[in-house]
Coordinates of C-alpha atoms (C1' of nucleotides) in Angstrom, one line a residue:
Chain A
M896 CA 0.0 0.0 0.0
K897 CA 1.3 3.4 -1.0
L898 CA 1.0 6.1 1.7
D899 CA 0.7 9.8 1.0
D900 CA 1.4 12.7 3.3
I901 CA -2.1 12.7 4.9
D902 CA -1.9 8.9 5.6
I903 CA 1.5 9.5 7.3
R904 CA 0.1 12.3 9.4
I905 CA -2.9 10.2 10.4
L906 CA -0.6 7.3 11.4
E907 CA 1.5 9.7 13.5
K908 CA -1.6 11.0 15.3
L909 CA -3.1 7.5 15.9
Q910 CA 0.2 6.3 17.3
E911 CA 0.1 9.1 19.9
N912 CA -3.6 8.9 20.6
A913 CA -5.8 6.1 19.2
M914 CA -9.0 7.8 20.6
I915 CA -8.7 10.9 18.4
T916 CA -12.0 11.1 16.5
A917 CA -12.3 11.3 12.7
K918 CA -13.8 14.7 13.2
E919 CA -10.8 16.1 15.1
L920 CA -8.4 14.7 12.4
A921 CA -10.7 16.1 9.7
S922 CA -10.5 19.6 11.1
E923 CA -6.7 19.4 11.4
F924 CA -6.3 18.4 7.8
A925 CA -9.1 20.7 6.5
L926 CA -11.1 17.7 5.3
T927 CA -14.5 16.2 6.3
T928 CA -14.9 13.0 8.3
T929 CA -15.6 10.7 5.3
P930 CA -12.1 10.7 3.7
I931 CA -10.5 10.4 7.1
Y932 CA -12.7 7.5 7.9
E933 CA -12.0 5.8 4.6
R934 CA -8.2 6.3 4.9
I935 CA -8.2 4.8 8.5
K936 CA -10.2 1.8 7.3
K937 CA -7.7 1.2 4.5
L938 CA -4.8 1.4 6.9
Q939 CA -6.5 -1.1 9.1
Q940 CA -7.3 -3.5 6.3
S941 CA -3.8 -3.3 4.8
G942 CA -2.5 -4.4 8.2
I943 CA -0.4 -1.3 8.7
I944 CA -2.4 -0.6 11.7
K945 CA -2.1 -3.9 13.6
Q946 CA -3.8 -3.2 16.8
Y947 CA -5.2 -0.6 19.1
V948 CA -4.1 -1.0 22.7
A949 CA -4.3 0.7 26.1
L950 CA -0.8 1.3 27.7
L951 CA -0.7 0.9 31.5
D952 CA 1.6 2.5 34.1
A953 CA 3.6 -0.5 35.3
D954 CA 4.5 1.1 38.6
L955 CA 0.9 1.9 39.5
I956 CA -0.1 -1.8 39.1
G957 CA 2.9 -3.1 40.9
K958 CA 4.9 -4.5 38.0
S959 CA 7.9 -2.3 38.5
I960 CA 10.7 -4.8 37.9
T961 CA 11.8 -5.0 34.2
V962 CA 14.7 -7.2 33.2
F963 CA 16.4 -7.8 29.9
I964 CA 17.8 -11.3 29.8
N965 CA 20.4 -12.2 27.2
I966 CA 20.6 -15.9 26.4
T967 CA 22.8 -18.1 24.3
I968 CA 21.9 -21.6 23.4
K969 CA 24.0 -24.8 23.0
D970 CA 22.4 -26.4 20.1
H971 CA 21.3 -24.3 17.1
H972 CA 19.8 -27.1 15.0
S973 CA 16.3 -26.2 14.1
E974 CA 14.5 -28.8 16.2
K975 CA 16.2 -28.0 19.5
R976 CA 16.2 -24.3 18.7
N977 CA 12.5 -24.2 17.9
E978 CA 11.7 -26.1 21.1
F979 CA 13.6 -23.5 23.1
V980 CA 11.8 -20.6 21.3
K981 CA 8.4 -22.1 21.9
R982 CA 9.0 -22.6 25.6
M983 CA 10.3 -19.0 25.9
E984 CA 7.5 -17.2 24.1
K985 CA 4.9 -19.1 26.0
L986 CA 6.1 -17.7 29.4
K987 CA 3.7 -15.0 30.4
E988 CA 6.4 -12.9 32.1
V989 CA 8.2 -12.6 28.7
V990 CA 6.7 -9.5 27.0
E991 CA 9.3 -9.3 24.2
F992 CA 11.6 -11.9 22.7
Y993 CA 14.1 -11.4 19.9
H994 CA 16.6 -13.4 18.0
T995 CA 19.7 -11.2 17.9
S996 CA 23.2 -10.9 16.5
G997 CA 26.1 -10.3 18.9
S998 CA 27.6 -12.1 21.8
F999 CA 24.2 -13.6 22.8
D1000 CA 21.6 -15.3 20.6
F1001 CA 18.4 -14.2 22.2
L1002 CA 17.1 -11.2 24.1
A1003 CA 14.0 -11.4 26.3
K1004 CA 12.3 -8.5 28.1
V1005 CA 10.5 -9.8 31.2
R1006 CA 8.4 -8.0 33.9
F1007 CA 7.9 -8.8 37.5
S1008 CA 6.2 -7.5 40.6
N1009 CA 9.3 -7.8 42.8
I1010 CA 12.8 -9.3 42.9
Q1011 CA 11.5 -12.5 44.5
E1012 CA 9.4 -13.1 41.4
F1013 CA 12.4 -12.6 39.2
R1014 CA 14.4 -15.0 41.3
N1015 CA 11.6 -17.6 41.0
F1016 CA 11.5 -17.1 37.3
L1017 CA 15.2 -17.8 37.0
V1018 CA 15.2 -20.8 39.4
N1019 CA 11.9 -22.4 38.4
E1020 CA 11.0 -21.3 34.9
L1021 CA 14.3 -20.7 33.0
S1022 CA 16.2 -23.5 34.6
S1023 CA 13.6 -26.0 33.4
I1024 CA 14.2 -25.1 29.8
H1025 CA 16.8 -27.2 28.0
N1026 CA 19.5 -26.0 25.6
I1027 CA 20.5 -22.8 27.4
S1028 CA 24.2 -22.4 27.7
D1029 CA 24.5 -18.9 29.1
I1030 CA 22.3 -16.2 30.7
E1031 CA 23.1 -12.6 31.5
S1032 CA 20.5 -10.4 33.1
Q1033 CA 20.3 -6.6 32.9
I1034 CA 18.0 -5.3 35.5
V1035 CA 16.3 -2.0 34.4
L1036 CA 17.2 0.6 37.0
E1037 CA 15.3 3.4 35.3
E1038 CA 13.0 3.4 32.2
I1039 CA 14.1 6.7 30.7
K1040 CA 12.0 6.5 27.5
Y1041 CA 9.4 4.0 26.3
S1042 CA 7.5 4.6 23.2
T1043 CA 5.6 2.4 20.7
K1044 CA 5.7 5.1 18.1
I1045 CA 7.5 4.4 14.8
I1046 CA 8.7 7.5 13.0
L1047 CA 7.5 7.4 9.4
D1048 CA 9.5 8.9 6.7
K1049 CA 9.5 8.6 2.9
T1050 CA 12.8 6.6 3.0
G1051 CA 11.3 3.2 3.6
L1052 CA 8.2 3.4 1.6
Chain Z
M549 CA -6.2 3.1 43.7
K550 CA -7.5 -0.4 44.7
L551 CA -8.5 -2.7 41.8
D552 CA -11.1 -5.4 42.1
D553 CA -11.5 -8.4 39.7
I554 CA -13.7 -6.5 37.3
D555 CA -11.1 -3.7 37.0
I556 CA -8.4 -6.2 36.3
R557 CA -10.5 -7.9 33.6
I558 CA -11.3 -4.6 32.0
L559 CA -7.6 -3.7 31.9
E560 CA -6.8 -7.1 30.4
K561 CA -9.3 -6.5 27.6
L562 CA -8.3 -2.9 26.9
Q563 CA -4.6 -3.9 26.7
E564 CA -5.6 -6.3 23.9
N565 CA -8.1 -4.2 22.1
A566 CA -8.6 -0.5 23.1
M567 CA -11.6 -0.2 20.7
I568 CA -13.8 -2.7 22.5
T569 CA -17.1 -0.9 23.4
A570 CA -18.4 -0.4 26.9
K571 CA -21.4 -2.3 25.7
E572 CA -19.4 -5.4 24.8
L573 CA -17.5 -5.3 28.1
A574 CA -20.8 -4.8 29.9
S575 CA -22.3 -8.0 28.4
E576 CA -19.2 -10.0 29.2
F577 CA -19.4 -9.0 32.8
A578 CA -23.2 -9.1 33.1
L579 CA -23.3 -5.4 33.8
T580 CA -24.7 -2.3 32.1
T581 CA -22.6 0.3 30.2
T582 CA -22.7 2.9 33.0
P583 CA -20.5 1.0 35.6
I584 CA -18.1 0.0 32.9
Y585 CA -17.9 3.5 31.7
E586 CA -17.3 4.9 35.2
R587 CA -14.6 2.3 36.0
I588 CA -12.7 3.1 32.8
K589 CA -12.9 6.8 33.5
K590 CA -11.5 6.2 37.0
L591 CA -8.7 4.0 35.6
Q592 CA -7.8 6.8 33.2
Q593 CA -8.0 9.5 35.9
S594 CA -5.8 7.5 38.3
G595 CA -3.1 7.2 35.6
I596 CA -3.2 3.4 35.5
I597 CA -4.3 3.7 31.8
K598 CA -1.6 6.1 30.5
Q599 CA -2.4 6.2 26.9
Y600 CA -4.3 4.6 24.0
V601 CA -2.2 4.0 20.9
A602 CA -2.3 2.4 17.5
L603 CA 0.4 -0.2 17.0
L604 CA 1.8 -0.4 13.4
D605 CA 3.4 -3.2 11.4
A606 CA 7.0 -2.0 11.2
D607 CA 7.8 -4.2 8.2
L608 CA 4.8 -2.8 6.2
I609 CA 6.0 0.8 6.6
G610 CA 9.6 0.0 5.8
K611 CA 11.1 0.2 9.3
S612 CA 12.3 -3.3 9.5
I613 CA 15.7 -2.9 11.2
T614 CA 15.6 -2.9 15.0
V615 CA 18.8 -2.7 17.0
F616 CA 19.5 -2.9 20.7
I617 CA 22.5 -0.7 21.6
N618 CA 24.4 -1.3 24.8
I619 CA 26.3 1.7 26.0
T620 CA 28.7 2.5 28.8
I621 CA 29.7 6.0 29.8
K622 CA 33.0 7.3 31.0
D623 CA 31.8 9.9 33.6
H624 CA 29.0 9.0 35.9
H625 CA 28.8 12.3 37.6
S626 CA 25.3 13.7 37.4
E627 CA 26.0 16.7 35.2
K628 CA 27.8 14.7 32.4
R629 CA 25.5 11.8 32.8
N630 CA 22.3 13.9 32.5
E631 CA 23.7 15.6 29.4
F632 CA 24.3 12.2 27.8
V633 CA 20.8 11.0 28.8
K634 CA 19.2 14.1 27.4
R635 CA 21.0 13.8 24.1
M636 CA 20.0 10.1 23.8
E637 CA 16.3 10.4 24.5
K638 CA 15.9 13.3 22.1
L639 CA 17.0 11.1 19.1
K640 CA 13.9 10.2 17.1
E641 CA 15.4 6.8 16.2
V642 CA 15.5 5.8 19.9
V643 CA 12.2 4.3 20.8
E644 CA 13.2 2.9 24.2
F645 CA 16.0 3.9 26.5
Y646 CA 16.9 2.3 29.9
H647 CA 19.4 2.7 32.6
T648 CA 20.5 -0.8 33.4
S649 CA 22.6 -2.9 35.7
G650 CA 25.2 -5.3 34.3
S651 CA 28.2 -4.9 32.1
F652 CA 26.7 -1.9 30.3
D653 CA 25.1 1.2 31.8
F654 CA 22.4 2.0 29.2
L655 CA 20.3 0.1 26.7
A656 CA 18.6 1.8 23.7
K657 CA 16.2 0.2 21.3
V658 CA 16.4 2.0 17.9
R659 CA 14.6 1.5 14.6
F660 CA 15.8 2.1 11.1
S661 CA 14.6 1.6 7.5
N662 CA 17.8 0.0 6.4
I663 CA 21.4 -0.8 7.4
Q664 CA 22.7 2.4 5.8
E665 CA 20.4 4.4 8.2
F666 CA 21.8 2.4 11.1
R667 CA 25.4 3.1 10.0
N668 CA 24.6 6.8 9.6
F669 CA 23.1 6.8 13.1
L670 CA 26.3 5.3 14.6
V671 CA 28.7 7.5 12.5
N672 CA 26.8 10.8 12.7
E673 CA 24.5 10.8 15.7
L674 CA 26.1 8.6 18.4
S675 CA 29.6 9.6 17.6
S676 CA 28.7 13.3 18.2
I677 CA 27.5 12.5 21.8
H678 CA 30.2 12.9 24.4
N679 CA 30.9 10.7 27.4
I680 CA 30.4 7.4 25.6
S681 CA 33.2 4.8 26.4
D682 CA 31.8 1.7 24.9
I683 CA 29.1 0.6 22.4
E684 CA 27.8 -2.9 21.6
S685 CA 25.1 -3.4 19.1
Q686 CA 22.7 -6.3 18.9
I687 CA 20.9 -6.3 15.6
V688 CA 17.4 -8.0 15.8
L689 CA 17.4 -10.9 13.4
E690 CA 13.8 -11.8 14.2
E691 CA 11.1 -10.3 16.4
I692 CA 9.7 -13.5 17.9
K693 CA 7.3 -11.8 20.4
Y694 CA 6.3 -8.2 21.0
S695 CA 3.6 -7.3 23.4
T696 CA 2.7 -4.2 25.3
K697 CA 0.5 -6.2 27.7
I698 CA 1.3 -6.3 31.3
I699 CA -0.1 -9.4 33.1
L700 CA -2.0 -8.3 36.2
D701 CA -2.1 -10.4 39.3
K702 CA -3.0 -9.7 42.9
T703 CA 0.6 -10.1 43.9
G704 CA 1.7 -6.5 43.2
L705 CA -1.5 -4.7 44.3
Chain V
dT1209 C1' -22.1 0.4 43.1
dG1210 C1' -25.4 -0.5 40.0
dT1211 C1' -29.9 0.2 36.7
dG1212 C1' -32.4 2.2 33.0
dA1213 C1' -33.6 5.9 30.0
dA1214 C1' -32.6 10.2 27.6
dA1215 C1' -29.4 13.6 25.4
dA1216 C1' -25.2 14.4 22.8
dC1217 C1' -22.0 12.8 19.9
dT1218 C1' -19.6 9.6 16.5
dT1219 C1' -19.4 6.2 13.1
dA1220 C1' -20.6 4.3 8.9
dT1221 C1' -23.6 4.5 4.7
dT1222 C1' -25.6 6.5 1.0
dT1223 C1' -26.0 9.8 -2.7
dA1224 C1' -24.1 13.3 -5.3
dT1225 C1' -20.2 16.1 -7.2
Chain M
dA451 C1' -11.3 11.1 -4.2
dT452 C1' -14.3 14.3 -1.4
dA453 C1' -18.7 16.6 0.4
dA454 C1' -23.1 16.6 2.6
dA455 C1' -26.9 14.3 4.6
dT456 C1' -28.5 10.7 7.2
dA457 C1' -29.3 6.3 9.8
dA458 C1' -27.5 3.4 13.3
dG459 C1' -25.0 2.8 17.2
dT460 C1' -22.2 4.5 21.2
dT461 C1' -20.9 7.5 24.9
dT462 C1' -22.1 10.2 28.6
dT463 C1' -25.2 12.1 32.0
dC464 C1' -28.7 11.9 35.4
dA465 C1' -32.5 10.5 38.4
dC466 C1' -33.2 6.7 41.3
dA467 C1' -32.6 2.0 43.7

DNA sequence: TGTGAAAACTTATTTAT
DNA sequence: ATAAATAAGTTTTCACA
């Protein structure tokens, strides 16, 4: 799908505030609600807009421990690797999981209510998963910036 | 703010789909729209619901390169440290930025359209920031799981 | 805290340019 | 591709249990 300037500006706005009305967008772009509504519908149908979500304040709901866990595995053959990946992504504490280049193979972002929960995760959950050769945890001391917004430019389109 | 079971279930739903109507939630919980509406309003006012956002498909808009950059700084004194932090969080490519424990001091998640853009970021943006002693990049080869959803349990409340 | 109904507003269609 | 009008549905408020 090809995006024009108006599409890009709509996406910028919706990434900041999904509840903005077609009417508000219309007045910003000097249009009526119909074209805005049609454009948003197309952006959803094309899959560019994947999902609308509410973001919560982790501290206020008592999930204030975030840890990035770097993991290397022993056996990279697809069967054993896939088994490891499946076990990892199923864990509810794992909110993000990546296959990465560098000195470790995988990076997981995990969230806990407290350090005890993190300890239990290491001792009970991770230790029961086979094929792990090395683990290195980076505890988040401060979340300085967190955004889900992707900056759109003409470069990639 | 104290959360009861209904609040927790509302938050679960809104984290998956912010566009669910009060009516749909009401019928799931055998309530009318008014109490649902009032509960959501309180969750917003208390700050537990921080924001509603649209999540985009990074590949479809040509932002398919994600990199985690680990950084250590030379001088940890507050003035020089703060200057570094300010410079980093201002960069539009940096979507997440954390102060972490472990062998590096900071972790940044950055997004690019292509490897050239990443290279330019390293050569032009990062290199112009003072106080950096070491950088280690982990390029994301595959995003296996990405979720903004925080699992709520009674533990942390 | 919750119900039910009414008012205000938004969305989604239709018709026309 | 957009405008204007409209029908359908949702949010929001309010009196009351």
